[in-house]
Tab-separated table of C-alpha atoms in Angstrom:
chain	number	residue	atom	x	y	z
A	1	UNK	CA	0.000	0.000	0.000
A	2	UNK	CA	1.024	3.360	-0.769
A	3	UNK	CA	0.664	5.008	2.650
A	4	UNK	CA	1.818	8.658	1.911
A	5	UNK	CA	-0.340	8.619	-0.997
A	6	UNK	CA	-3.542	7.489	0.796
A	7	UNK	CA	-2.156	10.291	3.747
A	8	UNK	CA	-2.344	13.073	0.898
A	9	UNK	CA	-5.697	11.838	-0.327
A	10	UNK	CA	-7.350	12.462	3.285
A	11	UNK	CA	-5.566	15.595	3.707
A	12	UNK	CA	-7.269	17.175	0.548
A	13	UNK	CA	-10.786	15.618	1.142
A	14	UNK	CA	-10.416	17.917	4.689
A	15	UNK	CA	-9.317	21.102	3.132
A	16	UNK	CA	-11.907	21.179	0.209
A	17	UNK	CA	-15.366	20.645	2.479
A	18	UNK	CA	-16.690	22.273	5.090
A	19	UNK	CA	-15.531	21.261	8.164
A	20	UNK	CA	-17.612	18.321	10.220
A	21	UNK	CA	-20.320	19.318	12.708
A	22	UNK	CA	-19.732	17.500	16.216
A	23	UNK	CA	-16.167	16.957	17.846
A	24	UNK	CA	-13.385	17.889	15.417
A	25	UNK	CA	-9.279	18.184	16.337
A	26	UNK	CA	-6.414	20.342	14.291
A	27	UNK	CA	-3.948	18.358	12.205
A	28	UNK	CA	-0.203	19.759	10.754
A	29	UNK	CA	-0.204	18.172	7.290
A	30	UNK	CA	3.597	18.453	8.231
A	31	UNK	CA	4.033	17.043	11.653
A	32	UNK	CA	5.789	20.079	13.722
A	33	UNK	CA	8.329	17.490	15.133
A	34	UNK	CA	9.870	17.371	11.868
A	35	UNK	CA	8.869	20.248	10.144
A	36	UNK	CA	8.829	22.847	13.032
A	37	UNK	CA	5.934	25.280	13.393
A	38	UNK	CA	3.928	25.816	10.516
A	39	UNK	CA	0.194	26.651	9.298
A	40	UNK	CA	-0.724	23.849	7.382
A	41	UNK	CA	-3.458	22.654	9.595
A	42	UNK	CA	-6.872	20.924	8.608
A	43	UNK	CA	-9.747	19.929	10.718
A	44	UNK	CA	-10.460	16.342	11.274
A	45	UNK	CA	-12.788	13.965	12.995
A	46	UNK	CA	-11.291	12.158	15.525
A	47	UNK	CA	-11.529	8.749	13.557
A	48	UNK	CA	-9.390	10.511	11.107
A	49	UNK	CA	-6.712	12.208	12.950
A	50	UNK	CA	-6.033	8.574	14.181
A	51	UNK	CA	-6.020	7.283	11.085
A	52	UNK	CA	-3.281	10.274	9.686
A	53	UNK	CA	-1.107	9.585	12.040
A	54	UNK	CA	-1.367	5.703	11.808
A	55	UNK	CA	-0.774	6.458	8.191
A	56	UNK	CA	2.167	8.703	8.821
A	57	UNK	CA	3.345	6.279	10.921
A	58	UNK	CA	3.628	3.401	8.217
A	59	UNK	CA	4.749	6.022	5.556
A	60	UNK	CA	7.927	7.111	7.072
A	61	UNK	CA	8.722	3.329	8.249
A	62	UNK	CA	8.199	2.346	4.830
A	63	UNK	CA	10.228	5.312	3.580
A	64	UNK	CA	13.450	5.433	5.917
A	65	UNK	CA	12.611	2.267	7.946
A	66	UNK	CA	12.627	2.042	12.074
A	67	UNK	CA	15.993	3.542	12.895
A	68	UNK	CA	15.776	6.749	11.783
A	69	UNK	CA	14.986	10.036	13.678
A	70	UNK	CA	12.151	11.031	11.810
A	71	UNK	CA	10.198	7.623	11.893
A	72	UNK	CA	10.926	7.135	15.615
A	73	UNK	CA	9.364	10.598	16.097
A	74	UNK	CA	6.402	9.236	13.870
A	75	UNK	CA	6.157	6.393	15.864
A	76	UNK	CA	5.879	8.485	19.535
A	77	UNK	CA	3.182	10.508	17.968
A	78	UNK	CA	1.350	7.821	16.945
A	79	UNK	CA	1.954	5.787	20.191
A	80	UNK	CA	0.610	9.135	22.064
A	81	UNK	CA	-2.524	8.826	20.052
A	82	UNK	CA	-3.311	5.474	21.192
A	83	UNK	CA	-2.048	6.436	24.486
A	84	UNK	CA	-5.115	9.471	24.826
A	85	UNK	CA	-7.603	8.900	27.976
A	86	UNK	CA	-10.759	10.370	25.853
A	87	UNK	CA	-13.679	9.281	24.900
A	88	UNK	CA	-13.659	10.709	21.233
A	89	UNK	CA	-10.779	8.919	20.244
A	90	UNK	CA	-10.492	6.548	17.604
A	91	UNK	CA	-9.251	3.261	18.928
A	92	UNK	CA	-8.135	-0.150	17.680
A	93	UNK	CA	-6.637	-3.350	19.392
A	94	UNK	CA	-4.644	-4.071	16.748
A	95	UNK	CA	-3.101	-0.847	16.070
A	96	UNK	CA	-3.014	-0.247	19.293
A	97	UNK	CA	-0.584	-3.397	20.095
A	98	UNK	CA	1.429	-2.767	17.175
A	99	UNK	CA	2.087	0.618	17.740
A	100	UNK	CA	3.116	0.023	21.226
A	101	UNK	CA	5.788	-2.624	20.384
A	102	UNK	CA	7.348	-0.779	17.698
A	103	UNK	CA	7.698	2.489	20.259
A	104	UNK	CA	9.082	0.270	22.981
A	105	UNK	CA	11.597	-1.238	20.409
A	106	UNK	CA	12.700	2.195	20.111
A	107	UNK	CA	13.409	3.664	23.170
A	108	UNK	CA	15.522	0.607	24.095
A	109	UNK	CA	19.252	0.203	23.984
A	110	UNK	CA	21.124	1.891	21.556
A	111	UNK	CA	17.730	2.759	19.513
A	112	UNK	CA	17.236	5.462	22.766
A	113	UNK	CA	18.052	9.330	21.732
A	114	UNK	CA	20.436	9.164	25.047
A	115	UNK	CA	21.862	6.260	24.679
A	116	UNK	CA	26.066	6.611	25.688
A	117	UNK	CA	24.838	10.495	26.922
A	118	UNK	CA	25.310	11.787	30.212
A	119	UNK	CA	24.321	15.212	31.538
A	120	UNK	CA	26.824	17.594	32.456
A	121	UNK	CA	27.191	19.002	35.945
A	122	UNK	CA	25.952	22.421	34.983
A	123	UNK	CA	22.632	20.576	33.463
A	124	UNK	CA	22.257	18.501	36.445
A	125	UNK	CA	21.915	20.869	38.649
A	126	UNK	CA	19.501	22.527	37.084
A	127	UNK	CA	17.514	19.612	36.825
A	128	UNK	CA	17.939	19.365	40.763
A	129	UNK	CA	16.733	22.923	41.129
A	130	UNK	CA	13.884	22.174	38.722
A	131	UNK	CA	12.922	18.974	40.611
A	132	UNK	CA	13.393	20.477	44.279
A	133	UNK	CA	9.899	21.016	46.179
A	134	UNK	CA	7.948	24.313	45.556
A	135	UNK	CA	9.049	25.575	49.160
A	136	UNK	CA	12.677	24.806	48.890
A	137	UNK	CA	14.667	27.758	50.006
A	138	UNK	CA	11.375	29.295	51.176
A	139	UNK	CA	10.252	29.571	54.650
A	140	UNK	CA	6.289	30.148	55.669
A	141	UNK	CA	5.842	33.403	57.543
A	142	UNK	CA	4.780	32.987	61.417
A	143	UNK	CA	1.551	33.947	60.314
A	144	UNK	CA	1.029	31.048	58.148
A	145	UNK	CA	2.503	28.515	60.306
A	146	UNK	CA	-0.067	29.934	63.351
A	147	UNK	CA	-2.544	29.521	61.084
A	148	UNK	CA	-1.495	25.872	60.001
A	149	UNK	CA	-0.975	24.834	63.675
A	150	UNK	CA	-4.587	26.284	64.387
A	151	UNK	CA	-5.862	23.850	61.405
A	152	UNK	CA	-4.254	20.522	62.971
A	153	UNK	CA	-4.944	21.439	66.842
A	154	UNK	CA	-7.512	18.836	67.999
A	155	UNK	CA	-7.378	16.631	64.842
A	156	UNK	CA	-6.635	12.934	65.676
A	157	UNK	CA	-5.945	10.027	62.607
A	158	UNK	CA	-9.302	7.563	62.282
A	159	UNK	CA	-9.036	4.091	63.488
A	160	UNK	CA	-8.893	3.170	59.848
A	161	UNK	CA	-5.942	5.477	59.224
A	162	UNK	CA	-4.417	4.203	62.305
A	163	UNK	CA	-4.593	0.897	61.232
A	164	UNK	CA	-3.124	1.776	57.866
A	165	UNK	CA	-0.067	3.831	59.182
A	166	UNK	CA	0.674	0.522	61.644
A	167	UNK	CA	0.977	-1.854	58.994
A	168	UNK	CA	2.852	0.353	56.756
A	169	UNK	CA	5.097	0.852	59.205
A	170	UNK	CA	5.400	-2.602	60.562
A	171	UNK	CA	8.917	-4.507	60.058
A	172	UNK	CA	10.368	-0.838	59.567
A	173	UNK	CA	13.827	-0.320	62.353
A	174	UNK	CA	13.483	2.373	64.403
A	175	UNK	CA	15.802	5.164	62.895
A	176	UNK	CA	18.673	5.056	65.623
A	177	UNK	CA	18.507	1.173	65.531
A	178	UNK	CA	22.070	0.147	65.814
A	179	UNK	CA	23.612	3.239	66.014
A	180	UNK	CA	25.175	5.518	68.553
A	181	UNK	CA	25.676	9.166	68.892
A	182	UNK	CA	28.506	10.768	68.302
A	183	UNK	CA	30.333	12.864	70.761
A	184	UNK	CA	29.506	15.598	69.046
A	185	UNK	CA	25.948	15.388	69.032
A	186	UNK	CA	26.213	14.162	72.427
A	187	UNK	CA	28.093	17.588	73.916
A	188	UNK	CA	25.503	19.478	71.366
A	189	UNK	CA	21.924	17.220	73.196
A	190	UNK	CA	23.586	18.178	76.578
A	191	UNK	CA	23.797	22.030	75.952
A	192	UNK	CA	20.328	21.988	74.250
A	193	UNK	CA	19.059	20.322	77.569
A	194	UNK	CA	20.809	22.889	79.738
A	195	UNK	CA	18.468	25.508	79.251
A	196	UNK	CA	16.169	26.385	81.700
A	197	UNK	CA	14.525	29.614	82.500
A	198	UNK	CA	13.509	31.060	79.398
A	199	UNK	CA	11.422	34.336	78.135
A	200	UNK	CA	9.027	34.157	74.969
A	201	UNK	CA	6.805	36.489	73.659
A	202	UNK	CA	3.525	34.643	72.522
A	203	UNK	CA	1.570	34.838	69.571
A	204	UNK	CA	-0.455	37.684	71.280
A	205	UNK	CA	2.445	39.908	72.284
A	206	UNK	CA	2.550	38.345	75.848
A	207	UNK	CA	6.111	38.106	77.576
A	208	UNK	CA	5.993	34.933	79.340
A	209	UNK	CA	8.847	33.595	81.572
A	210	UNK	CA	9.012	29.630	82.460
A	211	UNK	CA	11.828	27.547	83.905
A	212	UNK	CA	10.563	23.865	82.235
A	213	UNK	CA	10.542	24.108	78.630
A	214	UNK	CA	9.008	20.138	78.424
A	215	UNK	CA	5.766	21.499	80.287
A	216	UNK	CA	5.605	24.575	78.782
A	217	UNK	CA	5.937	22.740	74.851
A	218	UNK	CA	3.123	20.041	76.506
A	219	UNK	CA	0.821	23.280	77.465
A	220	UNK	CA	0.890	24.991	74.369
A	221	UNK	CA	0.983	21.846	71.935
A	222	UNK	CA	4.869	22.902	70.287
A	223	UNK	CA	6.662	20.783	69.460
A	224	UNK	CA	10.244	20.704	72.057
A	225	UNK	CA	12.909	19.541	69.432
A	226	UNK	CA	11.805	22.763	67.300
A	227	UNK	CA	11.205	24.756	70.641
A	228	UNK	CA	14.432	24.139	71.901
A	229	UNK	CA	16.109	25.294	68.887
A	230	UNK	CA	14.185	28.263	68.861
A	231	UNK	CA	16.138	28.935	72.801
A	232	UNK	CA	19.265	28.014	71.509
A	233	UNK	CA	19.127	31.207	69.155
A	234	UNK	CA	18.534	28.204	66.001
A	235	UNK	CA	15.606	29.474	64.917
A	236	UNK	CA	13.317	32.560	64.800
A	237	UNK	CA	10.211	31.622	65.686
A	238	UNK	CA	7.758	28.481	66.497
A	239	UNK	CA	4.122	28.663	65.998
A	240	UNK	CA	4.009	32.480	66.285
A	241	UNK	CA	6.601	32.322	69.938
A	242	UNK	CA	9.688	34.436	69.642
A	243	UNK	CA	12.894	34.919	71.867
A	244	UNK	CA	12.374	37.456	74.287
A	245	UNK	CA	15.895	38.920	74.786
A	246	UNK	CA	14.579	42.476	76.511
């Protein structure tokens, strides 16, 4: 069969009628990924824009056969075609298999566009900056985290979650299993247990003095490991309490 020719045959039928009532989609007569941008675009049922690019597909295999740049690009569009979660869709088992095979049988070994690649450093780390969570770097203003401490005060995990965080972490090893502190770390727990009478100014502008930082963290739900740093000079703020160094 002579696939391009059957390709340019549907192509004209869509350009010289008025385009189909119901759902339609925009084709590139030349696919952008070879072609680059351009405004050769027809309307086309669904049926056949799955059909051009199954079409396109078996043209350029036919043409330059399955190693080449331009047919493995066919083949990924086509592939993403059968891959589309939509009900208007065209979609066929058959198609569907073969098209799958042939785009797996080109992403692997050698047939892969980074095959014997590697990134460079610079590139990397932009990929790491890309990839790093949408707060990285960023702190939440004492504001927010009052407000986010408000949201979780008095919320407690359903039996059914509780039942689900056990058995996920069941078998797990406690994260100091086996292990011993450092010296270090030990000098550094002892001086972040030395401190005892302490001043804070609250979340209201209160200046509140205390000597037991465990019952004072237990009375106003904080959290001591974070509450402790914020004594030790470590941190600015927890849960809307500052330093009070007046």
């Amino acid at each position: 069969m002579n696939y391009l020719k059957v390709y340019c045959n549907l192509i004209r039928k869509a350009e010289n009628r008025t385009p189909p009532k119901g759902y339609t989609e925009k084709h590139h007569t030349f696919p952008v990924s070879i072609f680059g941008k351009n405004n050769r675009i027809v309307v086309l049922t669904a049926r056949e824009h799955y059909i051009a690019h199954a079409l396109l597909e078996r043209a350029f295999i036919k043409r330059y056969g399955l190693n080449k740049i331009k047919t493995q690009k066919m083949i990924k569009a086509f592939w993403c075609m059968n891959n589309q979660k939509t009900k208007n869709t065209y979609l066929n088992s058959h198609l569907y298999e073969s098209s799958k095979i042939r785009y797996i049988d080109n992403i692997k070994g050698e047939n892969h566009h980074w095959y014997g690649k590697k990134h460079s450093q610079e590139t990397k780390e932009k990929m790491r900056k890309r990839e790093a969570h949408p707060m990285s770097g960023k702190t939440h203003s004492d504001e927010t985290k009052t407000k986010m401490s408000k949201s979780h005060t008095g919320k407690k995990h359903t039996e059914e979650t509780r039942r689900k965080l056990s058995k996920s972490n069941k078998g797990r090893h406690p994260g100091m299993l086996g292990k011993r502190h450092t010296e270090e770390t030990k000098q550094k727990m002892t001086e972040n247990s030395k401190v005892k009478s302490f001043s804070v100014i609250s979340p209201t502008g209160e200046i509140i003095h205390s000597k037991n930082a465990t019952q004072f963290c237990k009375d106003n739900n904080l959290r001591q490991s974070n509450f402790c740093l914020l004594l030790n000079g470590k941190r600015k703020s927890h849960k809307g309490f500052r330093l009070y160094t007046g």
